[in-house]
Coordinates of C-alpha atoms in Angstrom, one line a residue:
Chain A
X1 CA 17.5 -33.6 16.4
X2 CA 18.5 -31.6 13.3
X3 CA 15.8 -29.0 11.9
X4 CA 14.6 -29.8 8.3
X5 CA 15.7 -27.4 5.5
X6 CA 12.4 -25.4 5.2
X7 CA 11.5 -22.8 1.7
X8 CA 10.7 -19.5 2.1
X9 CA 6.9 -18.1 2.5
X10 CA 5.3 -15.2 1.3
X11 CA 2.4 -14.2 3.1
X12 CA 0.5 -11.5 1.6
X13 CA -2.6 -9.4 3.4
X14 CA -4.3 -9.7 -0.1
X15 CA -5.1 -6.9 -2.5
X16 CA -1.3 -6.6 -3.9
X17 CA -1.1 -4.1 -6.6
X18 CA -1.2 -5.7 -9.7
X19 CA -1.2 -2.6 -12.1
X20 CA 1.6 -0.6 -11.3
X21 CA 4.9 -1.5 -9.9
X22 CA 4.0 -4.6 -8.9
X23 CA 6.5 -4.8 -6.1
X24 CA 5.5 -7.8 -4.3
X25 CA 4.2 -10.6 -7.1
X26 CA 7.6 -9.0 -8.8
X27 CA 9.3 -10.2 -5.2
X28 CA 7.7 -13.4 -5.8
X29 CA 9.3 -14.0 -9.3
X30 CA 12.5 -13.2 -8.3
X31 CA 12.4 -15.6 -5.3
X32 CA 11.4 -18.3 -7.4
X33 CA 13.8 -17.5 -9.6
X34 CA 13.8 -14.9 -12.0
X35 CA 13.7 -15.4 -15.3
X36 CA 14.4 -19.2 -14.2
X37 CA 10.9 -19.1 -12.3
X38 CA 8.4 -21.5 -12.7
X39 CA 5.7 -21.0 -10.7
X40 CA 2.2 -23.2 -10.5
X41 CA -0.8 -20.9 -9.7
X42 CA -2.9 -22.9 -7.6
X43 CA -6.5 -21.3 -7.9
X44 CA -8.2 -24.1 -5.7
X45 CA -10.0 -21.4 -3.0
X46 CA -11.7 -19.1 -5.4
X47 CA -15.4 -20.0 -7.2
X48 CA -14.1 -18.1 -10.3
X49 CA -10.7 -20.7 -10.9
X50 CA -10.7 -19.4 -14.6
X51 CA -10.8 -15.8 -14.4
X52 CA -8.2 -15.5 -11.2
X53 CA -6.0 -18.2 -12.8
X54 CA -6.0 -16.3 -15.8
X55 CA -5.1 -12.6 -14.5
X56 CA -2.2 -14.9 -12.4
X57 CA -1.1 -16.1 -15.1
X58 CA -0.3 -13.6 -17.1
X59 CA 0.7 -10.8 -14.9
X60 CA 3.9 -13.6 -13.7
X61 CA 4.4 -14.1 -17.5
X62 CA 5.2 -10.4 -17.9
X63 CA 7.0 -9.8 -14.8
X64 CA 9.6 -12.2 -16.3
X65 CA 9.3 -15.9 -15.1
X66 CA 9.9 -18.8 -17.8
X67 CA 6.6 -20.6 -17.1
X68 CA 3.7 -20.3 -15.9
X69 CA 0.6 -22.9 -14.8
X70 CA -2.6 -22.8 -14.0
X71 CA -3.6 -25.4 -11.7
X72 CA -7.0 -26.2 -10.3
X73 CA -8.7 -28.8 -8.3
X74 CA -12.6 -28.4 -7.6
X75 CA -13.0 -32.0 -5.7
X76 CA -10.5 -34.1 -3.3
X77 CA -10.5 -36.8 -6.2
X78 CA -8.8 -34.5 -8.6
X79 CA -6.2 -33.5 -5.9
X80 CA -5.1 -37.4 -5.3
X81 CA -5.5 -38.6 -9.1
X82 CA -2.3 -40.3 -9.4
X83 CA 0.5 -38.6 -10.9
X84 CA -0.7 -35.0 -9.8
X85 CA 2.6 -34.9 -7.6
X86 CA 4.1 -34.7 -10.9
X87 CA 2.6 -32.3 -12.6
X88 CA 3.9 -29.4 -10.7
X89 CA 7.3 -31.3 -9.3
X90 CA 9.8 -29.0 -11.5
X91 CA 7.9 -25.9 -10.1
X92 CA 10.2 -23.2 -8.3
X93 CA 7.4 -21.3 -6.6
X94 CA 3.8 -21.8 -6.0
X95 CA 1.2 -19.2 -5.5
X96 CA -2.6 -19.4 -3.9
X97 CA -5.0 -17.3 -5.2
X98 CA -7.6 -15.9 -2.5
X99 CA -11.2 -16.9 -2.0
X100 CA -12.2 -19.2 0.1
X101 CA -9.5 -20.8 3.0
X102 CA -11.4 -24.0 3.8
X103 CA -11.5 -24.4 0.3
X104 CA -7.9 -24.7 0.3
X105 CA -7.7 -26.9 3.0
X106 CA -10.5 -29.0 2.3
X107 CA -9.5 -29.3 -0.8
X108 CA -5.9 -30.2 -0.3
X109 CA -5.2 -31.3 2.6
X110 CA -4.1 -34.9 3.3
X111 CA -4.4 -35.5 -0.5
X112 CA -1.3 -36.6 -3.1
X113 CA -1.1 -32.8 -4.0
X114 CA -1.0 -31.5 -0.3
X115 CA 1.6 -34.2 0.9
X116 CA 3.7 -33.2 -2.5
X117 CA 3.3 -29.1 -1.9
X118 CA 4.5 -29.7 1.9
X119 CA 7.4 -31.5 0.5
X120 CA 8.9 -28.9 -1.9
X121 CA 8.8 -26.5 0.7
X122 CA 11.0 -28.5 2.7
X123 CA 12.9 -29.1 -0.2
X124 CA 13.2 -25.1 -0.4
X125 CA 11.0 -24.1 -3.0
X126 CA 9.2 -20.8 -1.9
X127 CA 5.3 -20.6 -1.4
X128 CA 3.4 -17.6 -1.6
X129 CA -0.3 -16.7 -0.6
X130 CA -2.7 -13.9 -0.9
X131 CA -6.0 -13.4 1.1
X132 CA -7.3 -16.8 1.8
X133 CA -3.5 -18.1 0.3
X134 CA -2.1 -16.1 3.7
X135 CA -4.7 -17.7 6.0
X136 CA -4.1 -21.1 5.4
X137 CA -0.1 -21.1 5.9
X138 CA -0.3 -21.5 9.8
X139 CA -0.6 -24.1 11.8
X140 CA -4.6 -22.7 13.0
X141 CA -6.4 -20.3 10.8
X142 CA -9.1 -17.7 11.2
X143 CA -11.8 -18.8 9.0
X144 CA -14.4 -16.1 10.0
X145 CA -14.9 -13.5 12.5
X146 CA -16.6 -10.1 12.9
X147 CA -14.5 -7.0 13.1
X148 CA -14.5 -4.5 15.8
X149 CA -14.4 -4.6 19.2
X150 CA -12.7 -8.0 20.6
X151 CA -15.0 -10.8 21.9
X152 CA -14.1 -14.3 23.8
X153 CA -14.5 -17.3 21.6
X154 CA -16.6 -15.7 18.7
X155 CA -14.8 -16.5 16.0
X156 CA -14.1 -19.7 13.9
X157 CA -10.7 -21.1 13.3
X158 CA -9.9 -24.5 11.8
X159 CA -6.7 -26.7 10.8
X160 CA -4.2 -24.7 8.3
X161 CA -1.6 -26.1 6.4
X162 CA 0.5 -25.5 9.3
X163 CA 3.6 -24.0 7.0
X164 CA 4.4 -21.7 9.6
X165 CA 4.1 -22.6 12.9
X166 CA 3.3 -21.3 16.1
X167 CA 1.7 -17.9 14.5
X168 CA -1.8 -17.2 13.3
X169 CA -2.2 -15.0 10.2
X170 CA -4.6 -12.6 9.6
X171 CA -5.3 -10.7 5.9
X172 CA -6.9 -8.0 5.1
X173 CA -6.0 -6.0 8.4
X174 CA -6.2 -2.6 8.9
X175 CA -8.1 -2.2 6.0
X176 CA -11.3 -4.5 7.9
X177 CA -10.4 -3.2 11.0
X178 CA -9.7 -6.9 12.5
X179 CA -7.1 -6.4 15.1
X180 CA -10.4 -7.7 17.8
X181 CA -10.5 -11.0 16.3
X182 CA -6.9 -11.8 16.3
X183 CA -6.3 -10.7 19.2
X184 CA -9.6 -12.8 19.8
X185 CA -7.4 -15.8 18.4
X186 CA -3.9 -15.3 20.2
X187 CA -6.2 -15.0 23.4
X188 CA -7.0 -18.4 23.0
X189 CA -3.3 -19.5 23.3
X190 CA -1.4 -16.9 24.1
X191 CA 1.9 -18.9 22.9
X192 CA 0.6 -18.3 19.4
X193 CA 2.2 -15.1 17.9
X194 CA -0.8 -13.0 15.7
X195 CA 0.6 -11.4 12.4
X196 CA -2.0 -8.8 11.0
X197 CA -1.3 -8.1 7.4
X198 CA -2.7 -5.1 5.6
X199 CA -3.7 -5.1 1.9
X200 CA -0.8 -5.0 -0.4
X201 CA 1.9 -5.8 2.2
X202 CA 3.5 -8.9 2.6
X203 CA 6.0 -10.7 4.9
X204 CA 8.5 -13.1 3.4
X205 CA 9.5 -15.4 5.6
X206 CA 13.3 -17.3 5.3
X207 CA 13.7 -20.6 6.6
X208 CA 15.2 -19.2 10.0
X209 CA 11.8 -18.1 11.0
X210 CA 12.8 -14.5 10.2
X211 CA 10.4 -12.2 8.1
X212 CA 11.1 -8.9 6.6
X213 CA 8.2 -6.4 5.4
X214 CA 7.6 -5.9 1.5
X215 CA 4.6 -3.2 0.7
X216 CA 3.0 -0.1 1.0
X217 CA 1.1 -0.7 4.3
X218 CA 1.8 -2.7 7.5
X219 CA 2.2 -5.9 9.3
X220 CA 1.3 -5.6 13.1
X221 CA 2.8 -9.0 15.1
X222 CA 0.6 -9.5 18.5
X223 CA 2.6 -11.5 21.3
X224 CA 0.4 -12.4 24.5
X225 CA 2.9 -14.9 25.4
X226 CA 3.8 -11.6 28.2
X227 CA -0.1 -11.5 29.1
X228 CA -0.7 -12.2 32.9
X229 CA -4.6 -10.8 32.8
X230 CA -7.3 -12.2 30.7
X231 CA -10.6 -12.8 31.5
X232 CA -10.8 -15.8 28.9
X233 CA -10.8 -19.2 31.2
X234 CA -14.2 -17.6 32.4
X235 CA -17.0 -19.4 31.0
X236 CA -18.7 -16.4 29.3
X237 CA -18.6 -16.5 25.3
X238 CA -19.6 -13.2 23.4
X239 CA -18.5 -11.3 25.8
X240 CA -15.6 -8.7 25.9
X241 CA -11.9 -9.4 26.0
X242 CA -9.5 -8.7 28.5
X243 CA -5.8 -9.5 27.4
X244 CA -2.7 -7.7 29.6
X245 CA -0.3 -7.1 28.7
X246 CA 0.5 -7.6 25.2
X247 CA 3.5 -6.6 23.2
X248 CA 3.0 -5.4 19.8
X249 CA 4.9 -4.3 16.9
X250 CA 4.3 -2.2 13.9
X251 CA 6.5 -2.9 10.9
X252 CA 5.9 -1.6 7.4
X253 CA 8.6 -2.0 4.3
X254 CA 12.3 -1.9 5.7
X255 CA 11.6 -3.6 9.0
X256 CA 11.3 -7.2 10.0
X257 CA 11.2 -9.2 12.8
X258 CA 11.9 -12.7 14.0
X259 CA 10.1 -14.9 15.2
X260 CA 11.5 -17.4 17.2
X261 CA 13.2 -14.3 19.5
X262 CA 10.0 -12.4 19.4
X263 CA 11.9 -9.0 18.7
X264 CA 11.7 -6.7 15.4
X265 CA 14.8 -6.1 13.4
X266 CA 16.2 -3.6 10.1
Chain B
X1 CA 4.6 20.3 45.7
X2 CA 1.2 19.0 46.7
X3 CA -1.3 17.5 44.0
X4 CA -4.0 19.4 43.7
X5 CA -7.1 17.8 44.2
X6 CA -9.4 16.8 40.8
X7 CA -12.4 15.2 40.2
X8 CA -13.2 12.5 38.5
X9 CA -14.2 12.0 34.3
X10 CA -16.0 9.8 32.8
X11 CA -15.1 9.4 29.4
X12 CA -17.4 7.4 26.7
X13 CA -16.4 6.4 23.5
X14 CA -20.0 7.3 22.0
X15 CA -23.1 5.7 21.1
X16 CA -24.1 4.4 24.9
X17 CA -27.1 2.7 25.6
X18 CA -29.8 5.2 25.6
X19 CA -32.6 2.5 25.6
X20 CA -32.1 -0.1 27.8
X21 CA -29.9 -0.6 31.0
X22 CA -28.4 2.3 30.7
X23 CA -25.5 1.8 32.3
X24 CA -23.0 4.3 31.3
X25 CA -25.6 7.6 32.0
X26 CA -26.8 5.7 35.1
X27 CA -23.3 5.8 36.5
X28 CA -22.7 9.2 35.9
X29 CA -26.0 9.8 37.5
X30 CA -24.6 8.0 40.6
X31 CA -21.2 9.8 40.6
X32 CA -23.2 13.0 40.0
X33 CA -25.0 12.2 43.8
X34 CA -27.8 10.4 42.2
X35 CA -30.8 11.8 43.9
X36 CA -28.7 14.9 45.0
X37 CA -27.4 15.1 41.3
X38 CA -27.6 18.8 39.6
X39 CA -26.2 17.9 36.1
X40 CA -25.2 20.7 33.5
X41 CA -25.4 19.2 30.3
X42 CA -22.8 21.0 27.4
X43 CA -24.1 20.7 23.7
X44 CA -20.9 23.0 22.3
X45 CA -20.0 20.3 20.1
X46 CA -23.4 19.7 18.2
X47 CA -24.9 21.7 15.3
X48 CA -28.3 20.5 16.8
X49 CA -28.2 21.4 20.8
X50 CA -31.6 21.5 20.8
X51 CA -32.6 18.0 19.9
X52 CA -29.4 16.3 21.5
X53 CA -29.9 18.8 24.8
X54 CA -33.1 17.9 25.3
X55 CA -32.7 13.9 24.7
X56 CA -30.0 14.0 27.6
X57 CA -32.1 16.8 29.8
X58 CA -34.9 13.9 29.7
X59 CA -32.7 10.9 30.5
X60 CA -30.6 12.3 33.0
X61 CA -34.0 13.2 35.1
X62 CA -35.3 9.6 34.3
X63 CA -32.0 8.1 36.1
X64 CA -33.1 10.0 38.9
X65 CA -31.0 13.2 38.6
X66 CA -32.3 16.3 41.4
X67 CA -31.6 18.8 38.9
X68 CA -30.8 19.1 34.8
X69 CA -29.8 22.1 32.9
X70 CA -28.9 22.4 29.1
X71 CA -26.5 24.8 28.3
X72 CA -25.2 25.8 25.1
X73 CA -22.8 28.1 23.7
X74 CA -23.1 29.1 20.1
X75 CA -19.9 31.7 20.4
X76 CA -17.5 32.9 22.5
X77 CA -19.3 35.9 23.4
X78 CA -21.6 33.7 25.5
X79 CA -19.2 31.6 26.7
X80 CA -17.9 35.1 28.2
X81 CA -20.9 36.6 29.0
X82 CA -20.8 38.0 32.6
X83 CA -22.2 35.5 35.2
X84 CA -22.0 32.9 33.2
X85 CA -20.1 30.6 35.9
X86 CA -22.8 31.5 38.1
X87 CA -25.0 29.1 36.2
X88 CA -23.5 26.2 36.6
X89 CA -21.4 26.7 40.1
X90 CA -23.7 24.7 42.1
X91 CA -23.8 21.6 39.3
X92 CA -22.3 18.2 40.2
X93 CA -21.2 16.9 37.3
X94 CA -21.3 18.5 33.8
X95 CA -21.9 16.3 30.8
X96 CA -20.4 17.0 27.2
X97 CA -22.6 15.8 24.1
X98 CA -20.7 14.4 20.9
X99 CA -20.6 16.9 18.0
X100 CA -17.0 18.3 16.8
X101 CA -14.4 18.4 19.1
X102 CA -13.2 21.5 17.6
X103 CA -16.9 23.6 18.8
X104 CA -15.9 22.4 22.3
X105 CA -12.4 24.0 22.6
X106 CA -13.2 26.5 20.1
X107 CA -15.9 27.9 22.0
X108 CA -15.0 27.6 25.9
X109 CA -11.1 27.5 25.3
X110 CA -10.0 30.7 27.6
X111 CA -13.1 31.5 28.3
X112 CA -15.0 32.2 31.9
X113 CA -17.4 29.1 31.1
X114 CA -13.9 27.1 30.4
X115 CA -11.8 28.2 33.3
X116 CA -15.0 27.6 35.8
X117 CA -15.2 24.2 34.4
X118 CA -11.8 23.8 35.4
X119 CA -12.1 24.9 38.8
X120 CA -15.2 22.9 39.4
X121 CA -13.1 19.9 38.2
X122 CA -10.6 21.0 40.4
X123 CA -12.7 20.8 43.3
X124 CA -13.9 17.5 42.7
X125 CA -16.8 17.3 40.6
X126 CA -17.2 14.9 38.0
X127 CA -16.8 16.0 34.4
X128 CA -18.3 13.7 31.3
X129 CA -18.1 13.8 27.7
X130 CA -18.9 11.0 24.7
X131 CA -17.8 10.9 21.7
X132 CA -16.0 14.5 21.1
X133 CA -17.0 15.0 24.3
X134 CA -14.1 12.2 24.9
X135 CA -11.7 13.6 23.2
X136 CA -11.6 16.5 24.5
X137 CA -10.3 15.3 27.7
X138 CA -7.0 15.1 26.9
X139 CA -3.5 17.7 26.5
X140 CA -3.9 17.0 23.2
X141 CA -6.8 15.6 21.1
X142 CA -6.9 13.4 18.1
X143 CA -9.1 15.9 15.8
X144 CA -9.1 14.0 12.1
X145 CA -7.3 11.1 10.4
X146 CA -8.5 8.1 8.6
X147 CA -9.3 4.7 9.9
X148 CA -6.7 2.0 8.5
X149 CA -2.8 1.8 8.0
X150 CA -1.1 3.4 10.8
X151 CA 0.6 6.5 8.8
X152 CA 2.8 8.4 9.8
X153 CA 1.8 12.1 10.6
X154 CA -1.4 12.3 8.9
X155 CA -3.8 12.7 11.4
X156 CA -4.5 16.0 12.8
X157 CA -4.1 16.9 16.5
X158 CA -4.9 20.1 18.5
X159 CA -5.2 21.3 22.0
X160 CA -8.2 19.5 24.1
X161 CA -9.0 20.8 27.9
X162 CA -6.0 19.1 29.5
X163 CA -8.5 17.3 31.7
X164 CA -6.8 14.8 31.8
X165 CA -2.4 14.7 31.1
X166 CA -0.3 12.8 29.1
X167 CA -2.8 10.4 27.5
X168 CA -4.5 10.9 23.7
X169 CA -8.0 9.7 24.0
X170 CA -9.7 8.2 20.8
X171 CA -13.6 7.1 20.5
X172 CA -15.9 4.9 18.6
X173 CA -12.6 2.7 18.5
X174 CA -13.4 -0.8 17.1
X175 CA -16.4 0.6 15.8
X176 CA -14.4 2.6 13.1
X177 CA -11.1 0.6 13.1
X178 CA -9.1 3.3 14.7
X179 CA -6.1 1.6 16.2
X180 CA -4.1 3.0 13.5
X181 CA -4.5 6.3 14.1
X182 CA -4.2 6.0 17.4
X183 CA -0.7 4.4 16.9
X184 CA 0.2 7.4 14.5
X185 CA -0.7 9.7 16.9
X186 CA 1.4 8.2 19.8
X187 CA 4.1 7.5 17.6
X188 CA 4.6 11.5 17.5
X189 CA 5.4 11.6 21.5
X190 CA 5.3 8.1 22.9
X191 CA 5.7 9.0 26.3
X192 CA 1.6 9.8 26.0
X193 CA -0.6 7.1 26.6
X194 CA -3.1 5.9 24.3
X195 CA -6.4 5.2 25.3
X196 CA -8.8 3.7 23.0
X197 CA -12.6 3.5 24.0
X198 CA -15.4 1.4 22.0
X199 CA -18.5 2.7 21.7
X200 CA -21.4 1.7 24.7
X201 CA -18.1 1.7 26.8
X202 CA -16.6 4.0 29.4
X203 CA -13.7 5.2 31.9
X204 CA -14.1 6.4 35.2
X205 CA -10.9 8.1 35.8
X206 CA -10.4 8.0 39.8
X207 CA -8.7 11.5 41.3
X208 CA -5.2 9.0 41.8
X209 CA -5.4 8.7 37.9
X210 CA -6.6 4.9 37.6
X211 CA -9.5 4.1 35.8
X212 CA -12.3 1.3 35.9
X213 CA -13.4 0.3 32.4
X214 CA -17.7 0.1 32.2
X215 CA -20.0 -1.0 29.4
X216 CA -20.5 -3.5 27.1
X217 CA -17.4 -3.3 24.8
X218 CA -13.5 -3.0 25.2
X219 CA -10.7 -0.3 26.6
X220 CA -7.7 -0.3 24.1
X221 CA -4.4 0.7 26.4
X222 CA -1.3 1.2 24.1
X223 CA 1.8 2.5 25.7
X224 CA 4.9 3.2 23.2
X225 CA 6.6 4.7 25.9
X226 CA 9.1 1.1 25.8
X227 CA 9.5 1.3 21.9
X228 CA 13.1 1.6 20.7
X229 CA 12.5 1.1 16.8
X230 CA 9.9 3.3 14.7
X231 CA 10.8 5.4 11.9
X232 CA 8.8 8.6 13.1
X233 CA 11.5 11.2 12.7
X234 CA 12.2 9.8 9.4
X235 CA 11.1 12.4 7.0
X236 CA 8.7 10.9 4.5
X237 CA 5.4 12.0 5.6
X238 CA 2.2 9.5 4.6
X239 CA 4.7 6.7 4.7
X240 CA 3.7 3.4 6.7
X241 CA 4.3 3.3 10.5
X242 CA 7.1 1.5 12.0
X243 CA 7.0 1.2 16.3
X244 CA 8.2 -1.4 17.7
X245 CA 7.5 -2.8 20.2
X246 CA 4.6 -1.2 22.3
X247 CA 2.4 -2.7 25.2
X248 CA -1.3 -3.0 24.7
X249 CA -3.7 -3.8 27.0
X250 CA -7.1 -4.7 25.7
X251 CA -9.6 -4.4 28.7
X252 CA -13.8 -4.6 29.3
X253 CA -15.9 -4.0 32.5
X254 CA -14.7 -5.7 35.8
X255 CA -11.2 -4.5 35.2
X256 CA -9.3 -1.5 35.1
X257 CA -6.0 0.8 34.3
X258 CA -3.4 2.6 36.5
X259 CA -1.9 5.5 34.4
X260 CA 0.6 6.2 36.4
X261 CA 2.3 3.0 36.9
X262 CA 0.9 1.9 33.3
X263 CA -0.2 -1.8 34.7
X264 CA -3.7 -3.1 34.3
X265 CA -5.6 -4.1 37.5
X266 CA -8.5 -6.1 38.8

């Protein structure tokens, strides 16, 4: 069995700076490209597909990439109208807006434009996501859950597009405090890896399953695979987690880790 | 060398049930010698001992309590004051209200009231405290720092009553999304423990240094003592966190925590 060539992923924890140096979208451009680049915003999980298009839009224009489009779907029709696939087929990099993750997946997935997306990035085209866009590129995603303390079962999780496998991503992270629900989530099947991403941090991930940290904050990876206590085959839900031990990492910009061998790296 | 003996502490991560069950007081009511309990209650750390003295005063003789005494210290000079130990020398177990962990060690560090509390602890009562009355516990106690990122050497630390060794204690932990902090501060010297309790949850820290975890939330164990990558000594302070990689051990009522041998237990 020979692994498929597989594109690069960046997964960021949403609210990337946009204003000033612009470090990671900038990352993203160059990835796709340079001044090569052309990149297809795909707004599909936000209400507002205009307005966060737009900003999208231009901000890749002036950090240097040769085109730019917008392109939105509200309805599963418009995602397998025939010749969609076509429409973005030249693109070098994609990008998903936040908003809404079952959005994106409810939206996309099994349609023309979700087979053709999966497709380029085993052709090696590179796929980024904020916010929502981070949640939906594992193979399960956290669609809601409460912050703080960490409870059994309490949180909702649902199909992703299953880009990255064998992790569950989490956005948003230190900044809403949600290391409880992932940890909530990997409990669930401890051979899932968690990856907590903070707000304007990212991971880019290279087809060897390696990831190295772009940002100003951090990406914390949760591994229960070592776990030997848990309290979660007992049949109470809501109540309080017990997970030991785990093995966690704490890696911000300079550090990565991969993770097939489970281990952080320079 | 022989170990001395030590009592026990019970150490609450703030806001326990007050209202209902109870659990937490009722516990330390029990541990006290329930109907043979003579509690001393310690309102150092509150600008209002008064109203929070006289909240636990009532509680601790609902639960059954023989005895209950409110004492507060406004200064040293009290906490001085010849005879003071006197007052409290036949108590069971002293309780410490939340307020500022600072008025705690501020006010009794060095003092007669401080050293007597030690001895009594020494000799086997059992010594509680929420909140800052938690953090107190430790060599060294977390004093400030923001919820979030883990930083690196932004949070401020200073000398708690040494209660109990080599472990940082940090409360309200889910609650106020302080696994970062807690991180940064064990990131400093990871051969200290971190112990992170939610609020409505306890430890009961056993003379052989285990402890059982009880309440309604979770116990956050995490141990750096294993990492072999973090940029700490690194010179850049306010720069992200890198550790790598530490064991966690997330834990709720039924099970417990050996701090010596650093396992979790049934």
């Amino acid at each position: 069995m020979t692994e498929r060539v597989e594109g690069k992923l960046l997964i960021i924890g949403g609210a990337e700076d946009k204003k000033n140096e612009c470090k990671i979208l900038k990352r993203f451009v160059e990835e796709s490209g340079g001044r090569e680049a052309r990149i297809t915003v795909l707004t599909a999980a936000t209400e507002y597909p205009l307005q966060v298009g737009t900003e999208y839009y231009s901000l890749f224009l002036q950090l240097g990439a040769k085109e730019v489009q917008v392109l939105d779907v509200s309805d599963r029709t418009q995602a397998n109208r025939q010749g969609i696939e076509k429409e973005f087929e030249q693109s070098t990099g994609i990008f998903f807006t936040g908003g809404d993750q079952l959005r994106i997946t409810g939206l996309l997935g099994g349609t023309l434009l979700g087979r053709k997306l999966q497709l380029l990035y085993e052709n090696g085209i590179i796929i980024a996501g904020t916010s929502a866009g981070a949640s939906v590129m594992s193979d399960t995603m956290i669609v809601g859950g409460e912050a703080g303390t960490a409870k059994k079962n309490t949180l909702s999780m649902a199909p992703g597009l299953g880009l990255l496998r064998s992790v569950v991503v989490d956005q948003h992270f230190a900044q809403r405090g949600r290391i409880g629900r992932l940890l909530s989530a990997i409990s669930q099947n401890p051979y899932v890896l968690g990856v907590g991403i903070d707000e304007d941090t990212a991971i880019l991930v290279q087809s060897d399953a390696s990831f190295s940290v772009i940002g100003s904050n951090t990406v914390t990876v949760v591994d229960a695979s070592t776990s030997t206590t848990t309290n979660v085959s007992e049949t109470t839900p809501g109540q309080s987690l017990v997970l030991s031990p785990i093995v966690m990492h704490v890696l911000s910009e300079g550090y990565g880790f991969d993770l097939k061998q489970r281990v952080s790296k320079l």
